[in-house]
C-alpha cells in the first residue's frame, strides 16, 4: 500500500484489505450469535455502505433479509431545520429486528435524525452496525452496537467511502495526509 491521490488530495494507507476482512468476519460472527432465530432485516444505507454490506452479508449465516435505502435530507418547515427521510424502503418493519448498516458514524447527525422514521414503523428492535466510527466527532446521542473500527477524526476514503464521488472502489481505507 502506498500514498495515493483522489482528485486534488493525497491519502495515506490506513486499514489494509486483510485487516478490514478480518474485522468484518468478527462482526458477522457476533451478529450470527446475537441473531440466531431473530430473523433480522439488514438495511444498508447507500451509497457508502455498499461494499461493507456486501462483505458482511456474505458472512451472515442466520435466516435474514437485506434491503438498501438512500437517505435524503431536505429543509423542513419546522424550526428543526433539515429533515432526513429515506427512499427505497418497501419492507414492512413492524415487529422486525432491524440492523442498519452504515459506512461511518461521524457526528451522528444523519442516523440520529433518521432513526425516528424507522421507529415509527414499530420494529421489535433497531441496532446499528457501522464499519467506522469517529468517537471524537460525535455530537449527537447515538450508540452504535457493532463497530468495526474506531478511528481518529480524519477524513478517510476507500472501501465504499468517497471523496467527492471518487475513491469508492479502493480495496483499502486511506486517510487524508
Ligand atoms: P454524520 O451524520 O454521522 O456526521 O455523517 C455521516 C456521513 O458523513 C457518512 O455516512 C459519510 O457519508 C460522511 N462522512 C463522515 N466522515 C467521513 C469520512 O471521513 N470520509 C467519508 N468519505 N465520508 C465521511
GROMACS .gro file of N, CA and C in nm, residues 30-139:
model
  330
   30UNK      N    1  -2.031  -1.224   1.553
   30UNK     CA    2  -2.105  -1.171   1.669
   30UNK      C    3  -2.253  -1.157   1.634
   31UNK      N    4  -2.282  -1.106   1.516
   31UNK     CA    5  -2.421  -1.088   1.474
   31UNK      C    6  -2.489  -1.225   1.460
   32UNK      N    7  -2.420  -1.321   1.403
   32UNK     CA    8  -2.476  -1.456   1.388
   32UNK      C    9  -2.514  -1.515   1.523
   33UNK      N   10  -2.430  -1.484   1.622
   33UNK     CA   11  -2.454  -1.533   1.757
   33UNK      C   12  -2.575  -1.462   1.819
   34UNK      N   13  -2.577  -1.329   1.804
   34UNK     CA   14  -2.682  -1.248   1.867
   34UNK      C   15  -2.819  -1.266   1.800
   35UNK      N   16  -2.819  -1.302   1.672
   35UNK     CA   17  -2.945  -1.302   1.597
   35UNK      C   18  -2.994  -1.440   1.554
   36UNK      N   19  -2.942  -1.544   1.616
   36UNK     CA   20  -2.993  -1.678   1.587
   36UNK      C   21  -3.142  -1.677   1.619
   37UNK      N   22  -3.225  -1.721   1.527
   37UNK     CA   23  -3.372  -1.726   1.546
   37UNK      C   24  -3.440  -1.590   1.554
   38UNK      N   25  -3.373  -1.482   1.519
   38UNK     CA   26  -3.437  -1.350   1.527
   38UNK      C   27  -3.477  -1.296   1.390
   39UNK      N   28  -3.444  -1.371   1.287
   39UNK     CA   29  -3.480  -1.334   1.151
   39UNK      C   30  -3.461  -1.184   1.122
   40UNK      N   31  -3.341  -1.131   1.138
   40UNK     CA   32  -3.321  -0.987   1.123
   40UNK      C   33  -3.338  -0.939   0.978
   41UNK      N   34  -3.366  -0.811   0.965
   41UNK     CA   35  -3.360  -0.748   0.833
   41UNK      C   36  -3.246  -0.647   0.837
   42UNK      N   37  -3.150  -0.666   0.750
   42UNK     CA   38  -3.039  -0.572   0.737
   42UNK      C   39  -3.082  -0.462   0.643
   43UNK      N   40  -3.049  -0.338   0.678
   43UNK     CA   41  -3.079  -0.227   0.588
   43UNK      C   42  -2.949  -0.150   0.564
   44UNK      N   43  -2.898  -0.163   0.446
   44UNK     CA   44  -2.775  -0.094   0.408
   44UNK      C   45  -2.806   0.048   0.365
   45UNK      N   46  -2.729   0.142   0.415
   45UNK     CA   47  -2.750   0.282   0.379
   45UNK      C   48  -2.653   0.321   0.267
   46UNK      N   49  -2.711   0.350   0.153
   46UNK     CA   50  -2.630   0.383   0.034
   46UNK      C   51  -2.587   0.529   0.035
   47UNK      N   52  -2.482   0.571  -0.036
   47UNK     CA   53  -2.403   0.482  -0.118
   47UNK      C   54  -2.290   0.414  -0.042
   48UNK      N   55  -2.240   0.483   0.062
   48UNK     CA   56  -2.114   0.445   0.124
   48UNK      C   57  -2.104   0.303   0.177
   49UNK      N   58  -2.216   0.241   0.215
   49UNK     CA   59  -2.207   0.111   0.282
   49UNK      C   60  -2.212  -0.008   0.188
   50UNK      N   61  -2.217   0.016   0.057
   50UNK     CA   62  -2.244  -0.098  -0.033
   50UNK      C   63  -2.139  -0.208  -0.023
   51UNK      N   64  -2.014  -0.171  -0.010
   51UNK     CA   65  -1.906  -0.272  -0.009
   51UNK      C   66  -1.902  -0.344   0.126
   52UNK      N   67  -1.917  -0.269   0.231
   52UNK     CA   68  -1.920  -0.325   0.367
   52UNK      C   69  -2.040  -0.418   0.381
   53UNK      N   70  -2.157  -0.370   0.338
   53UNK     CA   71  -2.279  -0.450   0.349
   53UNK      C   72  -2.264  -0.582   0.273
   54UNK      N   73  -2.205  -0.574   0.156
   54UNK     CA   74  -2.188  -0.693   0.073
   54UNK      C   75  -2.095  -0.794   0.140
   55UNK      N   76  -1.980  -0.748   0.187
   55UNK     CA   77  -1.884  -0.839   0.251
   55UNK      C   78  -1.938  -0.893   0.382
   56UNK      N   79  -2.007  -0.808   0.457
   56UNK     CA   80  -2.065  -0.852   0.585
   56UNK      C   81  -2.173  -0.957   0.561
   57UNK      N   82  -2.260  -0.927   0.466
   57UNK     CA   83  -2.375  -1.015   0.446
   57UNK      C   84  -2.335  -1.153   0.396
   58UNK      N   85  -2.223  -1.160   0.324
   58UNK     CA   86  -2.175  -1.290   0.278
   58UNK      C   87  -2.138  -1.381   0.395
   59UNK      N   88  -2.107  -1.320   0.510
   59UNK     CA   89  -2.066  -1.397   0.628
   59UNK      C   90  -2.181  -1.422   0.725
   60UNK      N   91  -2.300  -1.372   0.690
   60UNK     CA   92  -2.415  -1.392   0.778
   60UNK      C   93  -2.479  -1.527   0.747
   61UNK      N   94  -2.498  -1.607   0.851
   61UNK     CA   95  -2.550  -1.742   0.829
   61UNK      C   96  -2.690  -1.762   0.886
   62UNK      N   97  -2.740  -1.664   0.962
   62UNK     CA   98  -2.875  -1.679   1.018
   62UNK      C   99  -2.979  -1.640   0.913
   63UNK      N  100  -3.098  -1.696   0.927
   63UNK     CA  101  -3.208  -1.662   0.838
   63UNK      C  102  -3.231  -1.511   0.848
   64UNK      N  103  -3.231  -1.441   0.734
   64UNK     CA  104  -3.238  -1.295   0.736
   64UNK      C  105  -3.265  -1.243   0.596
   65UNK      N  106  -3.297  -1.114   0.588
   65UNK     CA  107  -3.312  -1.049   0.458
   65UNK      C  108  -3.230  -0.921   0.458
   66UNK      N  109  -3.209  -0.866   0.339
   66UNK     CA  110  -3.134  -0.739   0.329
   66UNK      C  111  -3.203  -0.648   0.228
   67UNK      N  112  -3.198  -0.520   0.257
   67UNK     CA  113  -3.255  -0.421   0.169
   67UNK      C  114  -3.166  -0.297   0.175
   68UNK      N  115  -3.179  -0.211   0.078
   68UNK     CA  116  -3.095  -0.090   0.075
   68UNK      C  117  -3.179   0.036   0.063
   69UNK      N  118  -3.134   0.140   0.131
   69UNK     CA  119  -3.205   0.267   0.121
   69UNK      C  120  -3.105   0.379   0.097
   70UNK      N  121  -3.158   0.490   0.054
   70UNK     CA  122  -3.079   0.611   0.039
   70UNK      C  123  -3.141   0.715   0.131
   71UNK      N  124  -3.058   0.787   0.202
   71UNK     CA  125  -3.112   0.892   0.288
   71UNK      C  126  -3.110   1.023   0.213
   72UNK      N  127  -3.217   1.098   0.229
   72UNK     CA  128  -3.227   1.226   0.162
   72UNK      C  129  -3.258   1.330   0.268
   73UNK      N  130  -3.182   1.438   0.269
   73UNK     CA  131  -3.215   1.542   0.366
   73UNK      C  132  -3.270   1.662   0.292
   74UNK      N  133  -3.372   1.719   0.348
   74UNK     CA  134  -3.430   1.838   0.287
   74UNK      C  135  -3.464   1.936   0.397
   75UNK      N  136  -3.481   2.061   0.358
   75UNK     CA  137  -3.514   2.165   0.456
   75UNK      C  138  -3.659   2.148   0.500
   76UNK      N  139  -3.677   2.123   0.628
   76UNK     CA  140  -3.812   2.108   0.680
   76UNK      C  141  -3.874   2.243   0.706
   77UNK      N  142  -4.003   2.244   0.728
   77UNK     CA  143  -4.071   2.371   0.754
   77UNK      C  144  -4.069   2.403   0.903
   78UNK      N  145  -4.026   2.305   0.984
   78UNK     CA  146  -4.022   2.328   1.128
   78UNK      C  147  -3.892   2.399   1.167
   79UNK      N  148  -3.883   2.437   1.291
   79UNK     CA  149  -3.764   2.509   1.338
   79UNK      C  150  -3.643   2.416   1.348
   80UNK      N  151  -3.668   2.285   1.334
   80UNK     CA  152  -3.557   2.191   1.348
   80UNK      C  153  -3.465   2.191   1.226
   81UNK      N  154  -3.503   2.264   1.121
   81UNK     CA  155  -3.414   2.271   1.005
   81UNK      C  156  -3.430   2.153   0.913
   82UNK      N  157  -3.323   2.076   0.896
   82UNK     CA  158  -3.329   1.967   0.799
   82UNK      C  159  -3.406   1.846   0.852
   83UNK      N  160  -3.464   1.776   0.759
   83UNK     CA  161  -3.537   1.653   0.789
   83UNK      C  162  -3.472   1.544   0.707
   84UNK      N  163  -3.453   1.429   0.768
   84UNK     CA  164  -3.393   1.319   0.693
   84UNK      C  165  -3.495   1.209   0.670
   85UNK      N  166  -3.511   1.175   0.544
   85UNK     CA  167  -3.605   1.069   0.511
   85UNK      C  168  -3.533   0.969   0.422
   86UNK      N  169  -3.600   0.858   0.394
   86UNK     CA  170  -3.534   0.756   0.314
   86UNK      C  171  -3.612   0.726   0.188
   87UNK      N  172  -3.541   0.682   0.086
   87UNK     CA  173  -3.610   0.632  -0.032
   87UNK      C  174  -3.569   0.487  -0.054
   88UNK      N  175  -3.663   0.409  -0.102
   88UNK     CA  176  -3.633   0.271  -0.137
   88UNK      C  177  -3.673   0.167  -0.037
   89UNK      N  178  -3.729   0.209   0.076
   89UNK     CA  179  -3.765   0.108   0.177
   89UNK      C  180  -3.909   0.060   0.154
   90UNK      N  181  -3.920  -0.064   0.104
   90UNK     CA  182  -4.054  -0.115   0.074
   90UNK      C  183  -4.102  -0.215   0.178
   91UNK      N  184  -4.009  -0.267   0.257
   91UNK     CA  185  -4.044  -0.369   0.355
   91UNK      C  186  -4.122  -0.311   0.472
   92UNK      N  187  -4.210  -0.393   0.526
   92UNK     CA  188  -4.281  -0.358   0.648
   92UNK      C  189  -4.191  -0.399   0.765
   93UNK      N  190  -4.154  -0.304   0.848
   93UNK     CA  191  -4.060  -0.332   0.957
   93UNK      C  192  -4.128  -0.365   1.089
   94UNK      N  193  -4.260  -0.364   1.089
   94UNK     CA  194  -4.335  -0.392   1.212
   94UNK      C  195  -4.292  -0.525   1.272
   95UNK      N  196  -4.247  -0.518   1.396
   95UNK     CA  197  -4.209  -0.640   1.468
   95UNK      C  198  -4.076  -0.702   1.425
   96UNK      N  199  -4.010  -0.641   1.328
   96UNK     CA  200  -3.883  -0.698   1.278
   96UNK      C  201  -3.764  -0.654   1.363
   97UNK      N  202  -3.658  -0.730   1.354
   97UNK     CA  203  -3.532  -0.693   1.420
   97UNK      C  204  -3.441  -0.631   1.314
   98UNK      N  205  -3.431  -0.499   1.321
   98UNK     CA  206  -3.362  -0.423   1.217
   98UNK      C  207  -3.215  -0.401   1.252
   99UNK      N  208  -3.129  -0.423   1.155
   99UNK     CA  209  -2.987  -0.389   1.172
   99UNK      C  210  -2.949  -0.292   1.060
  100UNK      N  211  -2.924  -0.168   1.097
  100UNK     CA  212  -2.884  -0.067   0.999
  100UNK      C  213  -2.735  -0.081   0.971
  101UNK      N  214  -2.698  -0.083   0.845
  101UNK     CA  215  -2.556  -0.093   0.809
  101UNK      C  216  -2.509   0.040   0.752
  102UNK      N  217  -2.412   0.099   0.820
  102UNK     CA  218  -2.361   0.231   0.780
  102UNK      C  219  -2.210   0.220   0.754
  103UNK      N  220  -2.158   0.306   0.670
  103UNK     CA  221  -2.014   0.306   0.644
  103UNK      C  222  -1.940   0.373   0.759
  104UNK      N  223  -1.990   0.488   0.801
  104UNK     CA  224  -1.919   0.562   0.906
  104UNK      C  225  -2.016   0.649   0.986
  105UNK      N  226  -1.997   0.650   1.115
  105UNK     CA  227  -2.070   0.743   1.201
  105UNK      C  228  -1.971   0.851   1.241
  106UNK      N  229  -2.001   0.972   1.198
  106UNK     CA  230  -1.911   1.085   1.222
  106UNK      C  231  -1.970   1.169   1.337
  107UNK      N  232  -2.052   1.267   1.307
  107UNK     CA  233  -2.115   1.345   1.415
  107UNK      C  234  -2.236   1.272   1.474
  108UNK      N  235  -2.287   1.173   1.399
  108UNK     CA  236  -2.405   1.101   1.444
  108UNK      C  237  -2.535   1.168   1.402
  109UNK      N  238  -2.523   1.282   1.334
  109UNK     CA  239  -2.639   1.360   1.296
  109UNK      C  240  -2.733   1.282   1.204
  110UNK      N  241  -2.678   1.227   1.096
  110UNK     CA  242  -2.760   1.158   0.997
  110UNK      C  243  -2.845   1.049   1.062
  111UNK      N  244  -2.782   0.960   1.133
  111UNK     CA  245  -2.856   0.847   1.191
  111UNK      C  246  -2.949   0.889   1.303
  112UNK      N  247  -2.905   0.982   1.388
  112UNK     CA  248  -2.991   1.020   1.499
  112UNK      C  249  -3.117   1.090   1.447
  113UNK      N  250  -3.105   1.159   1.334
  113UNK     CA  251  -3.224   1.225   1.277
  113UNK      C  252  -3.310   1.127   1.197
  114UNK      N  253  -3.248   1.020   1.150
  114UNK     CA  254  -3.324   0.925   1.069
  114UNK      C  255  -3.393   0.816   1.153
  115UNK      N  256  -3.337   0.784   1.267
  115UNK     CA  257  -3.391   0.675   1.349
  115UNK      C  258  -3.541   0.686   1.380
  116UNK      N  259  -3.592   0.806   1.411
  116UNK     CA  260  -3.736   0.816   1.439
  116UNK      C  261  -3.823   0.764   1.324
  117UNK      N  262  -3.776   0.781   1.202
  117UNK     CA  263  -3.851   0.733   1.085
  117UNK      C  264  -3.866   0.581   1.090
  118UNK      N  265  -3.761   0.515   1.133
  118UNK     CA  266  -3.764   0.369   1.145
  118UNK      C  267  -3.850   0.330   1.267
  119UNK      N  268  -3.830   0.404   1.376
  119UNK     CA  269  -3.904   0.373   1.499
  119UNK      C  270  -4.054   0.381   1.479
  120UNK      N  271  -4.097   0.472   1.390
  120UNK     CA  272  -4.240   0.489   1.362
  120UNK      C  273  -4.305   0.361   1.313
  121UNK      N  274  -4.224   0.277   1.248
  121UNK     CA  275  -4.278   0.151   1.194
  121UNK      C  276  -4.287   0.041   1.301
  122UNK      N  277  -4.251   0.076   1.423
  122UNK     CA  278  -4.258  -0.017   1.535
  122UNK      C  279  -4.189  -0.152   1.514
  123UNK      N  280  -4.060  -0.146   1.480
  123UNK     CA  281  -3.985  -0.272   1.475
  123UNK      C  282  -3.967  -0.325   1.616
  124UNK      N  283  -3.932  -0.451   1.629
  124UNK     CA  284  -3.908  -0.510   1.760
  124UNK      C  285  -3.778  -0.455   1.819
  125UNK      N  286  -3.679  -0.435   1.733
  125UNK     CA  287  -3.551  -0.379   1.779
  125UNK      C  288  -3.480  -0.311   1.662
  126UNK      N  289  -3.394  -0.215   1.695
  126UNK     CA  290  -3.311  -0.149   1.594
  126UNK      C  291  -3.169  -0.146   1.646
  127UNK      N  292  -3.076  -0.197   1.567
  127UNK     CA  293  -2.935  -0.187   1.604
  127UNK      C  294  -2.857  -0.127   1.488
  128UNK      N  295  -2.745  -0.067   1.524
  128UNK     CA  296  -2.663  -0.001   1.423
  128UNK      C  297  -2.530  -0.075   1.410
  129UNK      N  298  -2.496  -0.108   1.287
  129UNK     CA  299  -2.369  -0.173   1.258
  129UNK      C  300  -2.292  -0.081   1.164
  130UNK      N  301  -2.182  -0.027   1.212
  130UNK     CA  302  -2.105   0.065   1.129
  130UNK      C  303  -1.961   0.016   1.116
  131UNK      N  304  -1.907   0.029   0.996
  131UNK     CA  305  -1.769  -0.014   0.976
  131UNK      C  306  -1.673   0.077   1.053
  132UNK      N  307  -1.699   0.208   1.045
  132UNK     CA  308  -1.610   0.304   1.110
  132UNK      C  309  -1.687   0.396   1.202
  133UNK      N  310  -1.618   0.443   1.304
  133UNK     CA  311  -1.678   0.541   1.394
  133UNK      C  312  -1.570   0.638   1.438
  134UNK      N  313  -1.604   0.768   1.439
  134UNK     CA  314  -1.508   0.869   1.486
  134UNK      C  315  -1.559   0.921   1.620
  135UNK      N  316  -1.517   0.858   1.730
  135UNK     CA  317  -1.569   0.896   1.862
  135UNK      C  318  -1.550   1.043   1.895
  136UNK      N  319  -1.438   1.100   1.852
  136UNK     CA  320  -1.410   1.242   1.884
  136UNK      C  321  -1.506   1.338   1.814
  137UNK      N  322  -1.567   1.292   1.706
  137UNK     CA  323  -1.653   1.381   1.627
  137UNK      C  324  -1.799   1.374   1.668
  138UNK      N  325  -1.833   1.277   1.753
  138UNK     CA  326  -1.973   1.254   1.788
  138UNK      C  327  -2.037   1.374   1.860
  139UNK      N  328  -2.145   1.427   1.802
  139UNK     CA  329  -2.214   1.542   1.858
  139UNK      C  330  -2.357   1.509   1.899
   0.00000   0.00000   0.00000
